[in-house]
Structures are given as C-alpha cells and as structure tokens.
Coordinates of C-alpha atoms and ligand atoms in Angstrom, one line a residue:
X1 CA 110.2 90.0 96.5
X2 CA 111.4 87.4 99.7
X3 CA 114.4 88.3 102.6
X4 CA 117.5 86.6 102.8
X5 CA 119.8 86.7 105.9
X6 CA 122.6 84.6 107.0
X7 CA 125.5 85.0 109.7
X8 CA 128.1 82.8 110.4
X9 CA 130.9 83.9 113.1
X10 CA 131.5 83.6 117.2
X11 CA 128.3 84.6 118.3
X12 CA 124.9 83.7 118.8
X13 CA 123.3 83.9 114.8
X14 CA 119.5 83.8 115.8
X15 CA 119.9 87.9 116.9
X16 CA 121.6 88.7 113.9
X17 CA 119.3 86.9 111.5
X18 CA 115.7 87.8 113.0
X19 CA 117.4 91.7 113.2
X20 CA 118.0 91.0 109.9
X21 CA 114.7 90.1 108.9
X22 CA 112.8 92.5 111.1
X23 CA 114.9 95.4 108.3
X24 CA 113.9 93.3 105.2
X25 CA 110.9 92.7 106.2
X26 CA 109.3 95.1 103.8
X27 CA 110.6 93.0 101.2
X28 CA 108.2 90.4 101.6
X29 CA 106.0 89.2 104.3
X30 CA 103.9 86.9 104.3
X31 CA 105.3 83.9 106.3
X32 CA 109.1 83.8 107.9
X33 CA 111.5 80.8 109.1
X34 CA 114.5 80.4 110.3
X35 CA 117.2 77.3 110.1
X36 CA 120.1 77.6 112.5
X37 CA 123.5 74.9 112.7
X38 CA 122.4 73.8 116.8
X39 CA 125.5 71.7 117.9
X40 CA 125.4 70.1 114.6
X41 CA 121.9 69.6 113.2
X42 CA 120.0 71.4 111.5
X43 CA 117.4 73.4 113.7
X44 CA 114.8 75.2 112.0
X45 CA 111.7 77.3 112.5
X46 CA 108.4 78.4 110.6
X47 CA 106.1 80.7 110.6
X48 CA 102.7 81.9 108.8
X49 CA 102.4 86.1 108.7
X50 CA 104.6 88.8 109.5
X51 CA 107.8 88.2 111.3
X52 CA 106.6 88.9 114.9
X53 CA 104.6 85.0 114.8
X54 CA 108.4 83.8 113.9
X55 CA 109.7 85.4 116.9
X56 CA 107.5 84.5 119.1
X57 CA 107.6 81.1 118.0
X58 CA 111.6 81.3 118.4
X59 CA 111.0 82.5 121.6
X60 CA 109.1 79.3 122.8
X61 CA 111.2 76.9 121.4
X62 CA 114.6 78.6 121.0
X63 CA 117.4 77.6 118.9
X64 CA 120.5 78.4 119.5
X65 CA 124.0 78.4 117.0
X66 CA 126.7 80.2 115.2
X67 CA 125.8 79.9 112.3
X68 CA 122.2 80.3 110.7
X69 CA 119.9 81.2 107.7
X70 CA 116.1 83.0 107.8
X71 CA 113.8 84.1 104.8
X72 CA 111.1 86.1 105.0
X73 CA 108.7 85.3 101.8
X74 CA 106.1 87.0 99.1
X75 CA 104.2 83.5 98.0
X76 CA 104.7 82.5 94.2
X77 CA 105.2 79.1 94.1
X78 CA 102.2 77.4 96.8
X79 CA 100.3 79.5 99.1
X80 CA 101.6 81.4 102.4
X81 CA 100.9 78.5 104.8
X82 CA 103.6 77.2 107.5
X83 CA 105.5 74.5 105.1
X84 CA 105.5 76.3 101.6
X85 CA 107.7 78.6 104.4
X86 CA 111.7 78.8 103.9
X87 CA 113.9 77.5 104.8
X88 CA 113.4 74.1 103.0
X89 CA 115.0 70.9 104.0
X90 CA 116.1 67.8 102.3
X91 CA 114.7 64.4 102.9
X92 CA 117.6 63.6 105.4
X93 CA 117.7 66.9 107.0
X94 CA 121.2 67.5 106.1
X95 CA 120.7 70.3 104.0
X96 CA 118.7 73.3 104.5
X97 CA 118.1 76.3 101.3
X98 CA 116.6 80.3 101.8
X99 CA 115.5 80.5 98.2
X100 CA 114.9 83.9 96.1
X101 CA 113.5 83.9 92.4
X102 CA 112.1 81.2 91.0
X103 CA 112.7 78.1 89.2
X104 CA 110.6 78.1 85.9
X105 CA 111.7 74.2 85.4
X106 CA 111.0 73.1 89.0
X107 CA 107.9 70.7 88.2
X108 CA 110.1 69.0 86.0
X109 CA 112.5 68.3 88.2
X110 CA 110.2 67.6 91.2
X111 CA 109.1 64.9 88.8
X112 CA 112.5 63.4 87.7
X113 CA 112.8 63.3 92.2
X114 CA 109.5 61.9 92.8
X115 CA 110.2 59.5 90.1
X116 CA 113.7 58.4 92.2
X117 CA 111.3 57.7 95.4
X118 CA 111.9 61.6 96.5
X119 CA 109.0 62.7 98.5
X120 CA 108.3 66.3 98.8
X121 CA 106.3 67.9 101.7
X122 CA 105.8 71.5 100.0
X123 CA 104.1 72.8 97.3
X124 CA 107.1 75.3 96.6
X125 CA 110.1 75.2 93.8
X126 CA 112.3 76.3 96.3
X127 CA 112.0 72.8 97.7
X128 CA 112.5 71.0 94.7
X129 CA 116.7 72.8 94.8
X130 CA 117.4 71.6 98.3
X131 CA 116.3 68.4 97.7
X132 CA 118.6 67.9 94.3
X133 CA 121.1 69.4 96.3
X134 CA 120.6 66.6 98.7
X135 CA 120.4 63.4 95.8
X136 CA 123.8 64.5 93.9
X137 CA 125.8 65.8 97.1
X138 CA 129.1 63.4 97.3
X139 CA 131.5 65.2 99.7
X140 CA 130.9 68.8 99.3
X141 CA 129.1 70.9 98.6
X142 CA 130.7 73.4 96.5
X143 CA 131.2 70.4 94.1
X144 CA 127.2 69.8 94.2
X145 CA 126.4 73.3 93.3
X146 CA 128.7 72.9 89.9
X147 CA 126.6 69.9 89.9
X148 CA 123.1 71.6 90.3
X149 CA 123.3 74.7 89.9
X150 CA 123.3 74.0 85.7
X151 CA 119.6 72.5 86.0
X152 CA 118.2 74.9 87.5
X153 CA 115.9 77.2 85.1
X154 CA 114.6 80.8 86.3
X155 CA 116.3 83.2 88.8
X156 CA 117.5 82.5 92.4
X157 CA 119.3 84.1 95.3
X158 CA 120.0 81.1 97.5
X159 CA 122.0 81.0 100.8
X160 CA 122.7 77.0 101.5
X161 CA 124.0 75.8 105.1
X162 CA 125.2 71.5 105.3
X163 CA 126.1 69.5 108.4
X164 CA 129.2 68.4 107.1
X165 CA 130.3 72.1 107.0
X166 CA 128.6 73.3 110.1
X167 CA 130.3 76.7 110.4
X168 CA 130.2 77.6 106.2
X169 CA 127.2 78.8 104.9
X170 CA 127.6 78.7 100.8
X171 CA 125.8 81.4 98.7
X172 CA 124.9 82.0 94.4
X173 CA 122.5 83.7 92.6
X174 CA 121.0 84.3 89.0
X175 CA 118.6 87.1 88.4
X176 CA 117.8 87.9 92.3
X177 CA 120.7 90.3 93.8
X178 CA 122.4 88.9 96.7
X179 CA 126.0 90.6 98.5
X180 CA 127.9 89.1 101.2
X181 CA 129.1 91.4 104.4
X182 CA 132.7 91.3 105.8
X183 CA 132.3 92.2 109.8
X184 CA 134.7 91.3 112.6
X185 CA 131.7 89.6 114.3
X186 CA 131.3 87.2 111.8
X187 CA 130.2 86.5 107.9
X188 CA 126.9 88.0 106.7
X189 CA 125.2 87.7 104.0
X190 CA 121.7 89.0 102.5
X191 CA 119.6 89.4 99.6
X192 CA 119.6 93.5 100.7
X193 CA 121.8 96.5 102.4
X194 CA 119.4 97.2 105.5
X195 CA 119.4 93.3 106.1
X196 CA 123.0 93.8 107.4
X197 CA 123.8 97.5 107.2
X198 CA 124.3 97.4 111.2
X199 CA 127.0 94.8 111.2
X200 CA 128.7 94.9 108.4
X201 CA 129.9 98.5 105.4
X202 CA 132.0 96.4 103.7
X203 CA 130.0 94.7 101.1
X204 CA 130.4 92.7 98.0
X205 CA 128.3 92.2 95.2
X206 CA 127.7 88.5 94.1
X207 CA 127.6 88.5 90.0
X208 CA 125.3 86.6 88.0
X209 CA 126.4 82.7 89.0
X210 CA 129.6 83.4 91.4
X211 CA 129.4 81.5 94.5
X212 CA 130.7 82.9 97.8
X213 CA 131.6 80.1 100.6
X214 CA 131.0 82.2 103.5
X215 CA 133.0 81.2 107.4
X216 CA 133.4 82.6 109.9
X217 CA 136.6 84.4 109.6
X218 CA 136.7 83.7 105.9
X219 CA 134.8 84.5 102.3
X220 CA 136.0 82.5 99.5
X221 CA 134.8 83.9 95.6
X222 CA 134.7 81.0 93.2
X223 CA 133.2 82.3 89.6
X224 CA 130.9 79.7 86.6
X225 CA 133.3 77.3 86.4
X226 CA 134.9 76.6 89.2
X227 CA 137.6 79.3 89.5
X228 CA 138.8 80.8 92.6
X229 CA 138.3 84.9 92.0
X230 CA 139.4 88.0 94.4
X231 CA 136.6 90.7 94.9
X232 CA 137.0 94.1 95.9
X233 CA 134.2 95.1 98.5
X234 CA 132.4 98.0 97.9
X235 CA 132.2 100.9 100.8
X236 CA 128.9 101.4 101.7
X237 CA 127.8 104.7 104.0
X238 CA 124.4 105.5 104.3
X239 CA 123.6 106.5 107.7
X240 CA 121.5 104.5 109.6
X241 CA 119.7 105.9 110.8
X242 CA 117.7 106.1 107.1
X243 CA 116.4 102.6 107.4
X244 CA 114.3 104.1 110.7
X245 CA 111.4 105.8 111.6
X246 CA 112.9 107.9 113.2
X247 CA 109.2 109.3 115.1
X248 CA 107.3 109.2 112.0
X249 CA 104.0 106.4 111.9
X250 CA 105.3 105.0 109.3
X251 CA 108.1 104.6 106.5
X252 CA 105.7 106.5 103.9
X253 CA 104.6 109.9 106.0
X254 CA 108.8 109.5 106.9
X255 CA 109.7 109.3 103.2
X256 CA 106.9 111.7 101.4
X257 CA 108.7 114.0 104.5
X258 CA 111.9 113.6 103.6
X259 CA 111.5 115.1 100.1
X260 CA 112.5 118.3 100.6
X261 CA 115.8 117.4 100.9
X262 CA 116.3 114.7 98.8
X263 CA 115.3 116.8 96.3
X264 CA 117.9 119.3 97.5
X265 CA 120.4 116.4 97.3
X266 CA 119.8 115.2 94.2
X267 CA 119.7 118.8 92.7
X268 CA 122.8 118.9 94.0
X269 CA 124.5 116.4 92.9
X270 CA 123.7 117.2 89.7
X271 CA 124.0 121.1 89.5
X272 CA 126.8 123.3 91.0
X273 CA 124.5 125.7 92.0
X274 CA 126.5 128.6 92.7
X275 CA 127.3 128.6 89.1
X276 CA 123.8 127.1 87.5
X277 CA 125.5 125.1 85.2
X278 CA 124.9 121.4 84.9
X279 CA 127.6 118.7 86.2
X280 CA 128.6 117.3 83.0
X281 CA 130.4 114.7 84.4
X282 CA 127.4 113.2 85.4
X283 CA 125.4 113.7 82.7
X284 CA 124.6 110.2 80.4
X285 CA 125.6 112.1 77.0
X286 CA 127.8 114.3 75.5
X287 CA 126.9 117.5 73.7
X288 CA 128.2 115.2 70.2
X289 CA 126.1 112.1 71.6
X290 CA 123.4 114.5 72.6
X291 CA 123.0 116.0 68.7
X292 CA 123.0 112.8 67.7
X293 CA 120.1 111.6 69.7
X294 CA 117.8 110.7 67.0
X295 CA 115.6 109.1 69.8
X296 CA 115.6 108.9 74.0
X297 CA 113.7 106.0 74.8
X298 CA 112.9 105.1 79.0
X299 CA 111.5 102.2 80.6
X300 CA 110.4 101.0 83.8
X301 CA 108.1 99.4 85.9
X302 CA 105.4 100.8 88.4
X303 CA 106.2 104.8 90.1
X304 CA 109.5 104.7 88.0
X305 CA 106.9 104.0 84.7
X306 CA 104.9 107.2 85.8
X307 CA 108.5 108.9 86.6
X308 CA 109.4 107.7 83.0
X309 CA 106.1 109.3 81.0
X310 CA 106.6 112.7 82.8
X311 CA 110.2 112.4 81.5
X312 CA 109.6 111.5 78.7
X313 CA 107.4 114.0 77.3
X314 CA 109.7 116.3 78.6
X315 CA 111.9 115.3 76.8
X316 CA 110.0 115.8 73.7
X317 CA 108.6 119.0 74.2
X318 CA 111.8 120.4 75.3
X319 CA 114.7 119.0 73.4
X320 CA 112.5 118.2 70.4
X321 CA 113.8 114.9 70.7
X322 CA 111.7 112.2 69.8
X323 CA 111.3 110.0 73.2
X324 CA 109.3 107.4 74.5
X325 CA 108.2 105.4 77.3
X326 CA 107.6 101.6 78.1
X327 CA 106.4 99.7 80.7
X328 CA 109.3 97.4 80.9
X329 CA 107.2 94.0 81.2
X330 CA 105.9 95.0 78.2
X331 CA 109.0 95.8 76.0
X332 CA 110.7 92.9 77.0
X333 CA 108.0 90.9 74.2
X334 CA 107.0 93.8 71.8
X335 CA 110.1 92.9 69.7
X336 CA 110.9 96.8 69.7
X337 CA 112.6 98.9 66.9
X338 CA 115.3 100.3 67.8
X339 CA 116.7 103.1 66.2
X340 CA 120.2 102.9 65.1
X341 CA 120.9 106.4 67.1
X342 CA 118.3 105.4 69.9
X343 CA 120.1 105.4 74.1
X344 CA 117.9 104.4 76.4
X345 CA 117.1 104.9 80.4
X346 CA 116.1 102.3 82.4
X347 CA 114.2 103.9 85.6
X348 CA 114.1 101.8 88.8
X349 CA 114.3 102.7 92.7
X350 CA 115.6 99.7 93.4
X351 CA 117.4 98.4 90.1
X352 CA 116.3 94.8 91.1
X353 CA 113.6 94.9 89.0
X354 CA 113.5 91.7 86.7
X355 CA 111.2 93.3 83.9
X356 CA 113.8 95.8 84.2
X357 CA 116.4 94.2 84.1
X358 CA 115.5 92.3 80.9
X359 CA 114.5 95.7 79.0
X360 CA 118.4 96.5 79.7
X361 CA 119.7 93.3 78.3
X362 CA 117.7 93.7 75.1
X363 CA 118.3 97.2 74.9
X364 CA 122.1 97.0 75.6
X365 CA 122.2 94.0 73.1
X366 CA 121.1 96.0 70.5
X367 CA 125.0 98.0 70.9
X368 CA 123.1 100.9 72.3
X369 CA 123.4 103.1 75.0
X370 CA 122.4 102.6 78.3
X371 CA 121.9 104.7 81.4
X372 CA 120.6 103.9 84.7
X373 CA 118.0 106.2 86.7
X374 CA 118.8 104.3 89.9
X375 CA 118.8 104.4 93.9
X376 CA 120.7 102.0 94.9
X377 CA 124.6 101.7 93.9
X378 CA 125.4 98.0 93.3
X379 CA 122.3 96.7 92.6
X380 CA 122.0 94.9 89.5
X381 CA 120.6 97.7 87.5
X382 CA 123.0 100.6 88.0
X383 CA 126.1 98.0 87.0
X384 CA 125.3 96.7 84.0
X385 CA 123.9 99.6 82.3
X386 CA 126.5 102.1 80.6
X387 CA 126.3 105.0 82.9
X388 CA 124.5 105.0 86.4
X389 CA 121.9 108.7 87.0
X390 CA 121.9 108.0 90.4
X391 CA 118.7 109.0 92.9
X392 CA 119.8 110.7 96.0
X393 CA 116.6 109.7 97.8
X394 CA 118.8 107.2 100.4
X395 CA 116.6 104.1 101.4
X396 CA 112.9 103.4 100.2
X397 CA 111.2 101.5 102.6
X398 CA 107.8 101.6 102.3
X399 CA 106.6 99.9 99.3
X400 CA 104.6 102.9 98.2
X401 CA 106.9 104.5 96.4
X402 CA 107.0 108.4 97.1
X403 CA 110.9 109.9 98.0
X404 CA 112.3 107.9 94.8
X405 CA 110.0 108.7 92.3
X406 CA 110.7 112.5 93.3
X407 CA 114.2 112.0 92.4
X408 CA 113.9 110.1 89.5
X409 CA 110.9 113.2 88.1
X410 CA 114.1 115.6 89.1
X411 CA 117.0 113.8 87.1
X412 CA 114.8 113.6 84.0
X413 CA 113.5 117.2 84.4
X414 CA 117.5 117.7 84.8
X415 CA 118.1 115.6 81.4
X416 CA 115.5 116.9 79.8
X417 CA 117.2 120.5 80.0
X418 CA 121.0 119.3 78.9
X419 CA 118.8 117.5 76.1
X420 CA 117.3 121.4 75.4
X421 CA 120.8 123.5 75.6
X422 CA 122.8 120.7 74.1
X423 CA 120.3 120.7 71.1
X424 CA 120.1 123.7 70.7
X425 CA 116.8 124.4 71.7
X426 CA 117.8 126.6 74.9
X427 CA 119.8 129.5 75.3
X428 CA 122.4 129.1 78.4
X429 CA 120.2 132.1 79.8
X430 CA 117.5 129.5 80.0
X431 CA 118.9 127.3 80.7
X432 CA 120.1 128.5 83.9
X433 CA 116.6 129.9 84.1
X434 CA 115.4 126.4 84.5
X435 CA 117.9 125.7 86.8
X436 CA 117.0 127.8 88.9
X437 CA 113.5 127.5 89.3
X438 CA 114.5 123.2 90.1
X439 CA 116.2 125.2 92.6
X440 CA 113.1 126.5 94.3
X441 CA 112.0 123.4 94.6
X442 CA 112.9 122.4 97.7
X443 CA 111.5 125.2 99.3
X444 CA 108.0 125.5 98.0
X445 CA 107.7 121.4 98.6
X446 CA 108.6 122.4 102.2
X447 CA 105.8 125.0 102.7
X448 CA 103.8 122.5 100.6
X449 CA 103.6 119.5 103.6
X450 CA 102.7 122.0 105.7
X451 CA 99.5 122.3 104.9
X452 CA 98.9 118.2 105.5
X453 CA 96.4 119.0 107.7
X454 CA 93.5 120.2 105.5
X455 CA 94.7 117.0 103.5
X456 CA 94.3 114.9 106.2
X457 CA 90.7 116.7 107.3
X458 CA 89.5 116.4 104.3
X459 CA 90.2 113.1 103.9
X460 CA 88.3 112.0 107.2
X461 CA 85.2 113.3 105.4
X462 CA 85.9 111.2 101.9
X463 CA 87.3 107.3 103.3
X464 CA 84.9 106.0 102.6
X465 CA 84.2 106.4 99.1
X466 CA 83.9 103.0 96.9
X467 CA 85.9 104.9 93.5
X468 CA 88.0 108.4 92.7
X469 CA 88.9 109.6 89.0
X470 CA 92.3 111.0 88.8
X471 CA 92.1 113.4 85.9
X472 CA 94.8 115.8 83.8
X473 CA 95.8 116.3 80.5
X474 CA 100.0 115.9 79.1
X475 CA 101.8 115.9 82.0
X476 CA 98.8 116.2 84.6
X477 CA 97.8 113.4 83.1
X478 CA 101.1 111.3 83.4
X479 CA 101.0 113.0 87.6
X480 CA 97.4 111.7 87.5
X481 CA 98.5 108.2 87.1
X482 CA 101.2 108.1 89.4
X483 CA 98.4 109.5 92.3
X484 CA 95.9 107.1 90.9
X485 CA 98.3 104.4 91.8
X486 CA 99.5 105.5 95.4
X487 CA 95.3 105.5 96.7
X488 CA 94.8 102.6 95.1
X489 CA 97.9 100.5 96.3
X490 CA 97.7 101.8 99.8
X491 CA 94.2 103.1 100.7
X492 CA 92.7 100.6 98.6
X493 CA 90.2 102.4 97.1
X494 CA 89.1 101.9 93.4
X495 CA 91.1 104.9 91.9
X496 CA 91.2 105.7 88.0
X497 CA 93.4 107.7 86.3
X498 CA 92.4 109.6 82.7
X499 CA 92.8 111.9 80.4
X500 CA 90.9 114.6 80.8
X501 CA 90.2 115.3 77.0
X502 CA 88.6 111.8 76.8
X503 CA 86.1 111.6 79.8
X504 CA 83.1 112.6 78.0
X505 CA 84.2 109.0 75.9
X506 CA 83.6 107.0 78.3
X507 CA 83.6 107.3 81.7
X508 CA 81.2 109.5 82.7
X509 CA 78.9 107.1 82.5
X510 CA 80.5 106.0 86.2
X511 CA 80.3 109.6 87.3
X512 CA 77.1 110.0 90.0
X513 CA 76.2 111.7 93.1
X514 CA 79.3 112.2 95.4
X515 CA 82.0 110.3 92.8
X516 CA 85.3 112.0 93.7
X517 CA 87.1 114.0 91.1
X518 CA 90.7 114.5 91.4
X519 CA 91.5 116.7 89.3
X520 CA 95.4 117.8 87.7
X521 CA 95.6 121.3 86.7
X522 CA 99.2 122.4 86.8
X523 CA 99.1 122.8 83.4
X524 CA 98.1 126.1 82.2
X525 CA 97.6 126.8 78.2
X526 CA 95.0 124.1 79.1
X527 CA 93.4 125.0 82.8
X528 CA 90.5 126.3 80.5
X529 CA 90.2 122.6 78.6
X530 CA 90.3 121.4 82.6
X531 CA 88.2 123.6 84.0
X532 CA 85.3 122.5 80.6
X533 CA 85.9 119.1 82.2
X534 CA 86.0 119.3 85.5
X535 CA 82.1 121.1 84.6
X536 CA 80.8 117.9 83.1
X537 CA 81.7 116.5 86.2
X538 CA 80.3 118.2 88.2
X539 CA 76.7 118.6 86.5
X540 CA 76.7 114.9 87.1
X541 CA 76.8 115.1 90.4
X542 CA 81.0 114.7 90.9
X543 CA 82.9 116.4 93.8
X544 CA 85.8 118.1 92.7
X545 CA 89.1 118.7 94.1
X546 CA 91.7 120.4 91.5
X547 CA 95.4 121.3 92.2
X548 CA 97.6 123.5 91.2
X549 CA 99.5 126.9 91.2
X550 CA 97.7 130.2 90.0
X551 CA 94.0 129.1 89.2
X552 CA 92.1 131.1 87.0
X553 CA 88.8 132.2 88.4
X554 CA 86.3 129.8 85.8
X555 CA 88.9 127.3 87.9
X556 CA 87.7 128.7 91.3
X557 CA 84.1 128.4 90.4
X558 CA 83.9 124.9 89.5
X559 CA 86.5 123.2 92.2
X560 CA 88.1 122.8 95.3
X561 CA 91.0 124.5 95.1
X562 CA 94.4 122.9 96.5
X563 CA 96.5 125.3 95.5
X564 CA 100.3 125.0 94.9
X565 CA 102.8 128.1 95.5
X566 CA 103.8 129.4 92.2
X567 CA 105.7 127.2 90.0
X568 CA 107.1 126.9 86.2
X569 CA 104.5 124.8 84.3
X570 CA 107.3 121.9 83.5
X571 CA 108.0 120.9 86.9
X572 CA 105.1 121.7 89.1
X573 CA 103.5 117.6 89.0
X574 CA 106.7 117.7 90.9
X575 CA 104.9 119.2 93.6
X576 CA 101.3 118.6 92.8
X577 CA 102.2 114.8 93.9
X578 CA 102.8 116.0 97.3
X579 CA 99.1 116.2 98.3
X580 CA 98.9 113.1 96.5
X581 CA 100.7 111.1 98.3
X582 CA 99.2 112.6 101.2
X583 CA 96.0 111.8 100.0
X584 CA 96.8 108.5 99.8
X585 CA 98.3 108.4 102.7
X586 CA 95.7 109.9 105.3
X587 CA 93.2 108.0 103.3
X588 CA 94.7 104.3 103.6
X589 CA 95.3 105.8 107.4
X590 CA 91.4 106.6 108.0
X591 CA 90.5 103.5 106.6
X592 CA 93.0 101.2 108.7
X593 CA 95.0 99.9 106.2
X594 CA 98.8 98.8 106.3
X595 CA 100.2 101.8 105.0
X596 CA 103.6 100.3 104.5
X597 CA 103.0 96.9 103.3
X598 CA 99.9 97.2 101.5
X599 CA 98.0 93.6 100.5
X600 CA 99.4 91.4 98.1
X601 CA 102.5 94.1 97.0
X602 CA 106.2 93.5 97.6
X603 CA 108.7 96.8 97.4
X604 CA 110.9 95.1 94.5
X605 CA 110.0 92.6 92.1
X606 CA 113.4 90.4 91.3
X607 CA 110.6 87.8 89.6
X608 CA 108.5 88.2 86.4
Ligands
G6P701 C1 106.7 97.2 92.6 C2 107.1 98.6 93.7 C3 106.6 99.5 93.3 C4 107.6 100.1 92.4 C5 107.9 98.8 91.4 C6 109.0 99.0 90.3 O1 105.8 97.0 92.1 O2 105.8 98.0 94.7 O3 106.4 100.4 94.0 O4 106.9 101.0 91.4 O5 107.7 97.6 91.5 O6 110.4 99.3 91.4 P1 111.7 100.1 90.5 O7 112.0 99.2 92.0 O8 111.9 98.6 89.4 O9 111.5 100.9 91.0

C-alpha cells in the first residue's frame, strides 16, 4: 500500500527519490517523506498530504546527499500526519528507516522499549522497528538486522540507512515486496518496479527474509541464516511510456482506452490466431490433468474476485467442471474443504495482495496445483504459484482496475474453452469458433469506445444521483458487481449490485422516483426475465438503462438501451464492462473526484 524508494550512488539522491516517489504515489498518498545522508548526518523532511507538499518542503528547505530513502504512505497505524510519516529515526538520530507492511506485535515491543526508557514520538509500528535497531546496535547494521528481524511479527519491507556506513542502504522483506535495481549511475531499492524503471532495468527480487546490502558500486545478498548468496537479476523490458499518462487526463482513462490492445496482446499470448489454436505450453493443465480435475477454485480480492466469479461461471457452464470462486480474505479463514483432485487459480493484478498470497500458500500446502493469473512477472504470487497465467496488460497505475480486469476475464474465458475442449464438452470446430469470437473482441471494444460522448452526456445529467442499482442475471450479475465497484470506488456514489431476480425480495423497496438502475442484459436466454425485472423497477419510478447486444423489442420498450456490437453471450460481459467503466469515469469527473487516487483506497493491499 505504501511505496518505498532508495538510492545510493555518485549523484544527488534527492532527485532520484522524489521521481521514484512520484511514480509510486498511486500506492499510498496520505503523507510522504525522505531521509538523506548529509555529510555523515541524517537529514529528514516529511509532509502530510500529497507528494507535492513534500516537494515544496524540500524546495524551501533543501537536502543534499548521495544516499537516501523515501516513502509515500497509506496509513495503517496512526493517522496521516507529519510525525507519523516515514522515514522514522531512532532517538539518537543515527538510523532512519522506511517500512511497508504491519508489525503485528508492535504494541508489545513498544511497551518493552518504553520500560527501558526509550521515548517514542509517533504512533507508528515503524518507529518501534527503528528504535529496536538502535537499541540492539553494536557495531554493524547487518548483525543488528539478524538480531532484530526475528522479533518482528507481521509483514515488512524495510529500507534502512545508518550513519556508521553513510553510503549503504540495507533492505529486507517479509510478506511485502522489495526489489533492488542496478544501474550505471548507482544502485536503487524500491517496493515496485515503476519507481526505478527509468534508471534500472536489471532488477533483483528479494525473497522472504533475504537481506540486500546496497552500496554505490556493489550489491550483496544474504539469506535468512546470514549466508552470502548469489542472485540473478531479471531484465524488465516494459516500455517507459507505459508508466506515463500519454496525454490522457487520467491514468484510468488511458487504461480504459488501452483495452483493445490489451485484449489483442493477451489473446496473442495464449492463442495462435493463424491456426486458431490454444498454445498448449501457456495453459496450466495438461489434457490428462484437465480430465482428472474434480474441481477448480478461483480466488481473488476486489476486481480480481469479480473476474474470478466470471471465470467460475464459465468453467462450470462450458467444461461442466465444478467450480467456485472465493474471496481470498474469506478463504484463508474458512477452513476450506479441498478435494483430492482440486486445482486453484489465484487472481491478482499486482501479485502482492496479502490475502491472496495467504490463500495461495494455503492451497499449495494442501498439495493442489495452483496457477496464478497475474499481471506482474516477478511478484510474490507469480513466483510462488506452480504456473503463471500472465495477463499482458502492462503496468496499471489507476487505483480502480480496468484493463487488468479485462485481461483476467479474457484469460479465464480461454481457460474455460480449453478445459471444455479437453474434457470433451467442445468439439475442435466449436473450440475454433469460440476462439474466433474472442479474436473479434478487440475490434468490437474499439468500436464501443467511440460511444464515449453519449455516456459522457448521460453522466452530465445523472452525476448528482444519490444511489445506483446495477442488476443482472448469471454472468451479468458478476458484471454488475464489477460495474458497481467501479462506480463506488471513484465517484463515491452508493452503488449496489443485485441479482435481478432478487430485486423483488427486498431492494425494490429502495426504488423511488428517479432512482437510477443500470441493467446488464447480455444473456439472451434470460432477456425476457430481465425485461420483467426492469419493468418492476420502472413502474416504481426507476430510470433504467439496459446494456447489451441485439435487444428485443420488449427490452427496448422498458429501458434506454446502450447497445453493444453483436457478440456471443458467453463473452459479452467483456464488452459490456467498457461502457460501465466509462460511466464511472465520467460520473467521477463531473463530481470533481480524484479519479486515479480515490479516497481511502490503495492500488495494492499488501496488508491484511
Ligand atoms: C485493491 C485495489 C483493487 C484491486 C484489489 C485486488 O483493493 O484497489 O482495484 O482489485 O486490491 O488487487 P490485486 O492486485 O490482487 O488484483
């Protein structure tokens, strides 16, 4: 949730760190800070609020040095404030640290230190860590880390600077990601790749409890036991442009518009479009594994969970394979029954969501095969799963997920077709026809984006509404859930997703004159049912928009229709989500919301 960046080299570190923090602002943004080794002493600047406050502070009161660490925060312990912002320093001002994660036993540790006479100035768990470092420090920071880290319960990614070794950054991690980047201009640490991509493409991913000692011209790695280890770097070939807004007003809009390309790239990754054949080597299950499966469970959080719901429905329907989708935050505590021939797909854009990592580990521990549907190669989830199902979406910066969701759903559609084929539920011809339908989606998505003005106009009339219902049946219900999430995340309008058939069992009581009802109507075999449900809402004063392709006259009679290009029902939600994303975007824009960084949210939730 928070972001870390650090630099040590021959150049002034402040510019490197502030630039890195700018790229990380989407991770957390209620305060930010920087600590720099200035002529052997640690200088610190911290500011509550957006990063620009820190930048102003550093401009008014400059810092200069070649080694430093920075942080952008999303508060967990202690309110957002200058004091609670990172970096934190010990009482003697000799050590400074930045921290992502939560130290779960910080209260006990703090009490222990207070009894020894140490005075704390912040409310954070992070200050406990730096005070522990100072208390147990003898003559070397590396030894101190080995002494203190076993005392810490919870999760952490830590960057540490120490006055005794002014050109060195120490870093380590447990449960929160941390990377080290090598460059000609010096070496860097960061919580996420985009923070340092401008300077380094050769990245080392720290494993749990490994320690890196980062100096201007050398990086040394040690394992948990203190043994020196050799690590290989990974070359990252993301396009730098991909981390910029490219002339769009917001990252979210850019990412919505990237979807036709993302769909095409992801499709190409899994399907040989000339032969209309699935690339076997990309799929997680061999023919014999697919046939032997008794159950497929999908797991994720937030938008990834919604993609999973879509996936489980398609897998059950097409492959006639029992399939469920769980929220990762529930799965880890529900003592799940795991079948002998059960496999898992954990879904995560970032690959770093704490609950999803825990679910993955639980599933792996049961002996099941676990595939990760993930957008970040090298992330914890991508590395720990037995197989990576990569979404070729490029870096997603806006907090509200759009293109990563589409890529996840597309991969799950391919997986469902593959399983159906391998389990004898689809003939070769039917598989090819299904893949051909998928291959047509990017172009149809492009055409849909051209309808943006209409949606923008609709939003300009509706943006003051107090609540919105999103309704649908079957796949459309899961689509409604994602559409409602987008709306509440960025426009802060109370949005509720409801299964259309359930409307009359309660929520109808909330429909009054002018209540906005967005009806997802992509599933033709229940379109008549949907028309009835819409009518129920309409006669109570609801204003209804129906989203779907080839609407029936009955549907047209009861709702304003936002028409999709003709599309196979099984894959239609992938198109229908696009107008819903644009709708949320324009509602938020009209309401003056901070679209890319909505209040109280963070892009990747690396704490429980
Ligand atoms: C946060 C984000 C959501 C995202 C969810 C899961 O809540 O705000 O947009 O869907 O985490 O993230 P993941 O990286 O695991 O897909």
